[in-house]
Rosetta silent file (secondary structure, phi, psi, omega in degrees, C-alpha in Angstrom):
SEQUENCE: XXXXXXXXXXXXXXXXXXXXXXXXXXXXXXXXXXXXXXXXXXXXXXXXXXXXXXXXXXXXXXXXXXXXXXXXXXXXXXXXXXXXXXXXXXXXXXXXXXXXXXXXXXXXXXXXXXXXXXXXXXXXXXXXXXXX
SCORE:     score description
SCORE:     0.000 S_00000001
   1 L     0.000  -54.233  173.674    0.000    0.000    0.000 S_00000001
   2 H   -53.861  -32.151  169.195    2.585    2.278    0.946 S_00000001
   3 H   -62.948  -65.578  153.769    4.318    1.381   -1.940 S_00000001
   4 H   -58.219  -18.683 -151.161    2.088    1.384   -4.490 S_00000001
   5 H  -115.524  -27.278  156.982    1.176    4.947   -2.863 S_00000001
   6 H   -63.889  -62.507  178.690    4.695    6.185   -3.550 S_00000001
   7 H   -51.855   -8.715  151.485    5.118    4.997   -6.951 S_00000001
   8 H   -46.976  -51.171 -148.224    1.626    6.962   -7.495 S_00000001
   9 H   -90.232  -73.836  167.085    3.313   10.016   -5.854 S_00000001
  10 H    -7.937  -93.323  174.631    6.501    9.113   -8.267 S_00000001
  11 H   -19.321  -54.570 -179.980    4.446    9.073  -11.169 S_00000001
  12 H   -57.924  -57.407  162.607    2.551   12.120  -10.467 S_00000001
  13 H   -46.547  -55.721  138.642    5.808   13.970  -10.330 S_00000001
  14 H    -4.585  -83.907  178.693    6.926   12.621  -13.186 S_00000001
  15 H   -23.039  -72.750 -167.612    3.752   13.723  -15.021 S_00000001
  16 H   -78.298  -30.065 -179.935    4.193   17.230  -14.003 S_00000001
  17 H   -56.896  -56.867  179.889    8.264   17.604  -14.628 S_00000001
  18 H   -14.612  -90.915  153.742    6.801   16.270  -18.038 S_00000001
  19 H   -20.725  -27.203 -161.407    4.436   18.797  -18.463 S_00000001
  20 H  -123.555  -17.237 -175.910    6.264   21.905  -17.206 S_00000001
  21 H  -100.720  -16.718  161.267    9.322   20.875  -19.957 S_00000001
  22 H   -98.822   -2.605  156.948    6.993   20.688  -22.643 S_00000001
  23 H   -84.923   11.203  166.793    5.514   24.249  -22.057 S_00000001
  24 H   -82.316  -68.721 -171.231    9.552   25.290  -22.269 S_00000001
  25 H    -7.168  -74.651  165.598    9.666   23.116  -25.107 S_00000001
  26 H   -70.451  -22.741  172.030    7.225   25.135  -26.533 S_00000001
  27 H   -65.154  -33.617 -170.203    8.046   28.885  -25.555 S_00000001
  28 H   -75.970   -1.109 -179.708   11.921   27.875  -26.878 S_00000001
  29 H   -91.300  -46.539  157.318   10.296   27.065  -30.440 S_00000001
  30 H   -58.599  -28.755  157.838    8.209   29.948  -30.328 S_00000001
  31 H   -58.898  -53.749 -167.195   10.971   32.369  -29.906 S_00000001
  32 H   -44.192  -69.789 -164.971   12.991   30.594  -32.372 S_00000001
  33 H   -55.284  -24.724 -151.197   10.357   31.412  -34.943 S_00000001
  34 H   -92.836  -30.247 -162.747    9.585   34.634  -33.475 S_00000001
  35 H   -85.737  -24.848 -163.728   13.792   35.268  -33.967 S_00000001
  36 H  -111.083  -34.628  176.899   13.591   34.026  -37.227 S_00000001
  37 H   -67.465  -52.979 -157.575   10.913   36.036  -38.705 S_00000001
  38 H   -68.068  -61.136  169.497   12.166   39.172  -36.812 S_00000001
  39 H   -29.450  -57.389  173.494   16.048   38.146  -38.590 S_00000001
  40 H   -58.917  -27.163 -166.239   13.941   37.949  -41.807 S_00000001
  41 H  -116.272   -1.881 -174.500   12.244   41.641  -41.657 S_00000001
  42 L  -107.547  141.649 -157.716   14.979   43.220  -40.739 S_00000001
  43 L   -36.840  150.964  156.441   16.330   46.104  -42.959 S_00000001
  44 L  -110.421   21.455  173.197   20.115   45.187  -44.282 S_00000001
  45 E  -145.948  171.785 -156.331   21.389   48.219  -44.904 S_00000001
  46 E  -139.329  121.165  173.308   21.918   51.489  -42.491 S_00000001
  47 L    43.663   50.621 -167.798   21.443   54.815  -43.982 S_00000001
  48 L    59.347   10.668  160.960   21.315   53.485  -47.794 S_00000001
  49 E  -126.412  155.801 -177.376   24.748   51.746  -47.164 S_00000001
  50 E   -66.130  126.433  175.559   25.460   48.040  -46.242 S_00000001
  51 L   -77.663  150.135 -178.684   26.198   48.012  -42.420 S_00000001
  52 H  -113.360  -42.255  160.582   28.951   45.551  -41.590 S_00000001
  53 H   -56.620  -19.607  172.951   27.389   46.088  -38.180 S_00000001
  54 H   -57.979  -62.016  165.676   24.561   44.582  -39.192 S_00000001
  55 H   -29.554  -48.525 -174.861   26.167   41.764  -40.842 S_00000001
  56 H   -83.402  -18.670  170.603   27.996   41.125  -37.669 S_00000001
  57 H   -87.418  -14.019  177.188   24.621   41.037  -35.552 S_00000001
  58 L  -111.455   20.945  175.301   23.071   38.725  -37.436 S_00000001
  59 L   -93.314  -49.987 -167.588   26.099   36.246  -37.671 S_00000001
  60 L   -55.978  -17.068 -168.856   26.085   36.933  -33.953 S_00000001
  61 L   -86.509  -15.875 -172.110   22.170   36.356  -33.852 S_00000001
  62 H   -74.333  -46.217  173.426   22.787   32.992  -35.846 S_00000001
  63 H   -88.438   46.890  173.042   24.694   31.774  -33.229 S_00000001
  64 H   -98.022  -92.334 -121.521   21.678   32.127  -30.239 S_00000001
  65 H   -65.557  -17.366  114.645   19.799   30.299  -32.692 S_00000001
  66 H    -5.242  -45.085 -152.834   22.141   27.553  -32.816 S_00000001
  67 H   -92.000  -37.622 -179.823   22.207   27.641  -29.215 S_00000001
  68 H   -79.303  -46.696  155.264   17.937   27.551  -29.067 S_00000001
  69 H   -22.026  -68.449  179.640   18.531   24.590  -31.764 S_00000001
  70 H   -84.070    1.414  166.236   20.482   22.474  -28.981 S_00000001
  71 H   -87.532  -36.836  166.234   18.320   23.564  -26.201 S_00000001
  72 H   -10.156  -78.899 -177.529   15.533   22.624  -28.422 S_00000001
  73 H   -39.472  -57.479 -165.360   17.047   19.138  -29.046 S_00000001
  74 H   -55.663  -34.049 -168.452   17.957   18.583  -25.136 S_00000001
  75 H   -52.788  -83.971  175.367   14.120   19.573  -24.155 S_00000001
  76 H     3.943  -84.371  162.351   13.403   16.699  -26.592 S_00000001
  77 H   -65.542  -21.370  165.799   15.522   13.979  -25.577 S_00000001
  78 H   -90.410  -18.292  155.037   14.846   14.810  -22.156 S_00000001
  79 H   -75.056  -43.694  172.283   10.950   14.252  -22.766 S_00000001
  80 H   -52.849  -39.849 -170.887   11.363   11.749  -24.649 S_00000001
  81 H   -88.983  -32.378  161.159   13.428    9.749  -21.786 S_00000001
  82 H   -52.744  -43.994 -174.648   10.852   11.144  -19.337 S_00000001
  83 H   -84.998  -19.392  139.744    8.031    9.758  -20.947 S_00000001
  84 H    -8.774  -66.742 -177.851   10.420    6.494  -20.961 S_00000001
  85 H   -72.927  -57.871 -159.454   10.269    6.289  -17.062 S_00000001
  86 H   -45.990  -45.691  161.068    7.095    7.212  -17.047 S_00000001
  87 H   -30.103  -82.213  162.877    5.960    4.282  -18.800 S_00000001
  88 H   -17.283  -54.696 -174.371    8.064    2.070  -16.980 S_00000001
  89 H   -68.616  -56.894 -140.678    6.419    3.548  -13.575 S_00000001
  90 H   -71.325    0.828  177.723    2.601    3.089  -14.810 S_00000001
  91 H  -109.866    8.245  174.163    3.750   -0.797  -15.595 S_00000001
  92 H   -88.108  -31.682 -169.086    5.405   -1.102  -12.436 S_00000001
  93 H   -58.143  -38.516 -155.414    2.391    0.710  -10.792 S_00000001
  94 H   -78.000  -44.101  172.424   -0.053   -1.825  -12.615 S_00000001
  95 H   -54.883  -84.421  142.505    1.818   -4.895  -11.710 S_00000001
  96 H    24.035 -100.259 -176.669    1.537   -3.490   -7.933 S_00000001
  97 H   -40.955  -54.863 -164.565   -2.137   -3.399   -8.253 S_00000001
  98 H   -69.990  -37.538  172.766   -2.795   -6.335  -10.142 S_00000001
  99 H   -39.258  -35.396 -170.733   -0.651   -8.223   -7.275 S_00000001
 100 H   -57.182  -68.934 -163.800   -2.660   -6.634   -4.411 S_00000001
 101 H   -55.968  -45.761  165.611   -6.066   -7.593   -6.144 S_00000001
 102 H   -67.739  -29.478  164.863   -4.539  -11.265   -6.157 S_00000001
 103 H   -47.141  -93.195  126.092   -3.689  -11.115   -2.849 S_00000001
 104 H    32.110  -77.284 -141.252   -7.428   -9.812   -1.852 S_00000001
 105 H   -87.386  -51.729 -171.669   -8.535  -12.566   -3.849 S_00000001
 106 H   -54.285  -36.226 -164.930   -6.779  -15.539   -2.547 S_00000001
 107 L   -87.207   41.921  167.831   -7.797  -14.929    0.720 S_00000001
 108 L   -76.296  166.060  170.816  -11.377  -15.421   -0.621 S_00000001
 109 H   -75.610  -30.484  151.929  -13.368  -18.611    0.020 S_00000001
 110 H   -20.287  -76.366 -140.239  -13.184  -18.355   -4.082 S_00000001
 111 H   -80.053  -48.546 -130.424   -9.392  -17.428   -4.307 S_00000001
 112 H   -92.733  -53.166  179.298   -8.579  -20.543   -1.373 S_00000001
 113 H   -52.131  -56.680  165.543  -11.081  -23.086   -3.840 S_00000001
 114 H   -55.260    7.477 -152.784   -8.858  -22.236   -6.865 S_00000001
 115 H  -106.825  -38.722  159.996   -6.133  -22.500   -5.308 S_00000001
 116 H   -30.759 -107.639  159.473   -7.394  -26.108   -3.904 S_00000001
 117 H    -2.923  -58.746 -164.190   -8.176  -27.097   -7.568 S_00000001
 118 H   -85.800  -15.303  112.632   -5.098  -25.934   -8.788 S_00000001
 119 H    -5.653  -71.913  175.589   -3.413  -28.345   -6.351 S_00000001
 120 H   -71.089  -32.446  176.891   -5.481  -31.136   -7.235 S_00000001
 121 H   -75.759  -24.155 -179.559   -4.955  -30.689  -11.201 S_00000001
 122 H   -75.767  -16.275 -179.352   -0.857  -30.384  -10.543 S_00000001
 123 H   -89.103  -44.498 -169.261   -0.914  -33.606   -8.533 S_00000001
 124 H   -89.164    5.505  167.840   -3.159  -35.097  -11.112 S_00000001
 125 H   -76.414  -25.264 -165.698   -1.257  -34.179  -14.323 S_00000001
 126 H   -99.045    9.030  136.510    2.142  -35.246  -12.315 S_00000001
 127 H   -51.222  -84.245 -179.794   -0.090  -38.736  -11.932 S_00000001
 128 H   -75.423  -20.467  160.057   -0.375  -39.076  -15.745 S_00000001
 129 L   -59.686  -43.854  145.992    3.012  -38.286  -16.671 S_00000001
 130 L   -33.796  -61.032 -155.456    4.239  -40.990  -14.529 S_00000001
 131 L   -92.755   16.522  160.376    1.697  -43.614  -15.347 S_00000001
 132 L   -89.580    0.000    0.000    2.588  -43.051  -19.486 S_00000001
């Protein structure tokens, strides 16, 4: 119970770490584009001549976007590996559960007759294997 009530807990966390890296995820894509448009619109030349400062701001602006490229990527691969675990937890969680509910159930008057049964057919299969 306790157990199962962590890995729940786990999970939940999980969830939300998720969740809070894919709204980055998205605001770092949305700049990019917003960076990229703005890079695109913007005049190239300074007082009817080509600026060389200019030149040099958007080499310099090329490499952020480089930089929002690889944070991009890590966001990714770090969701991606997140949603990994997360998996992992909801089949560890399930196994958990379905164990309990057998538990529960053997100590039924049910659970204790199958269990009887399942007794009597392993003795009587290990019966006919012998006597072929």
């Amino acid at each position: 119970s306790t157990e199962t009530a962590h890995i729940e807990w786990r999970q939940q966390q999980l969830m939300e770490s998720i969740a809070t890296k894919k709204k980055r995820l998205a605001l770092a894509q949305w700049e990019l584009t917003v960076r990229k448009r703005d890079q695109a619109t913007q005049p190239t030349k300074l007082f009817g001549l080509s600026s060389v400062f200019g030149s040099l701001s958007r080499r310099l602006k090329s490499f952020s976007g480089d930089d929002d490229l690889d944070r991009i990527s890590k966001l990714q691969d770090e969701i991606s590996a997140l949603e990994k675990v997360s998996t992992r937890l909801y089949i560890e969680l399930d196994d958990l559960v379905a164990a309990k509910e057998d538990i529960e159930f053997s100590k039924t008057l049910k659970g204790r007759l199958y269990f009887l049964l399942g007794c009597f057919f392993s003795l009587y299969c290990v019966y006919k294997v012998f006597m072929a």
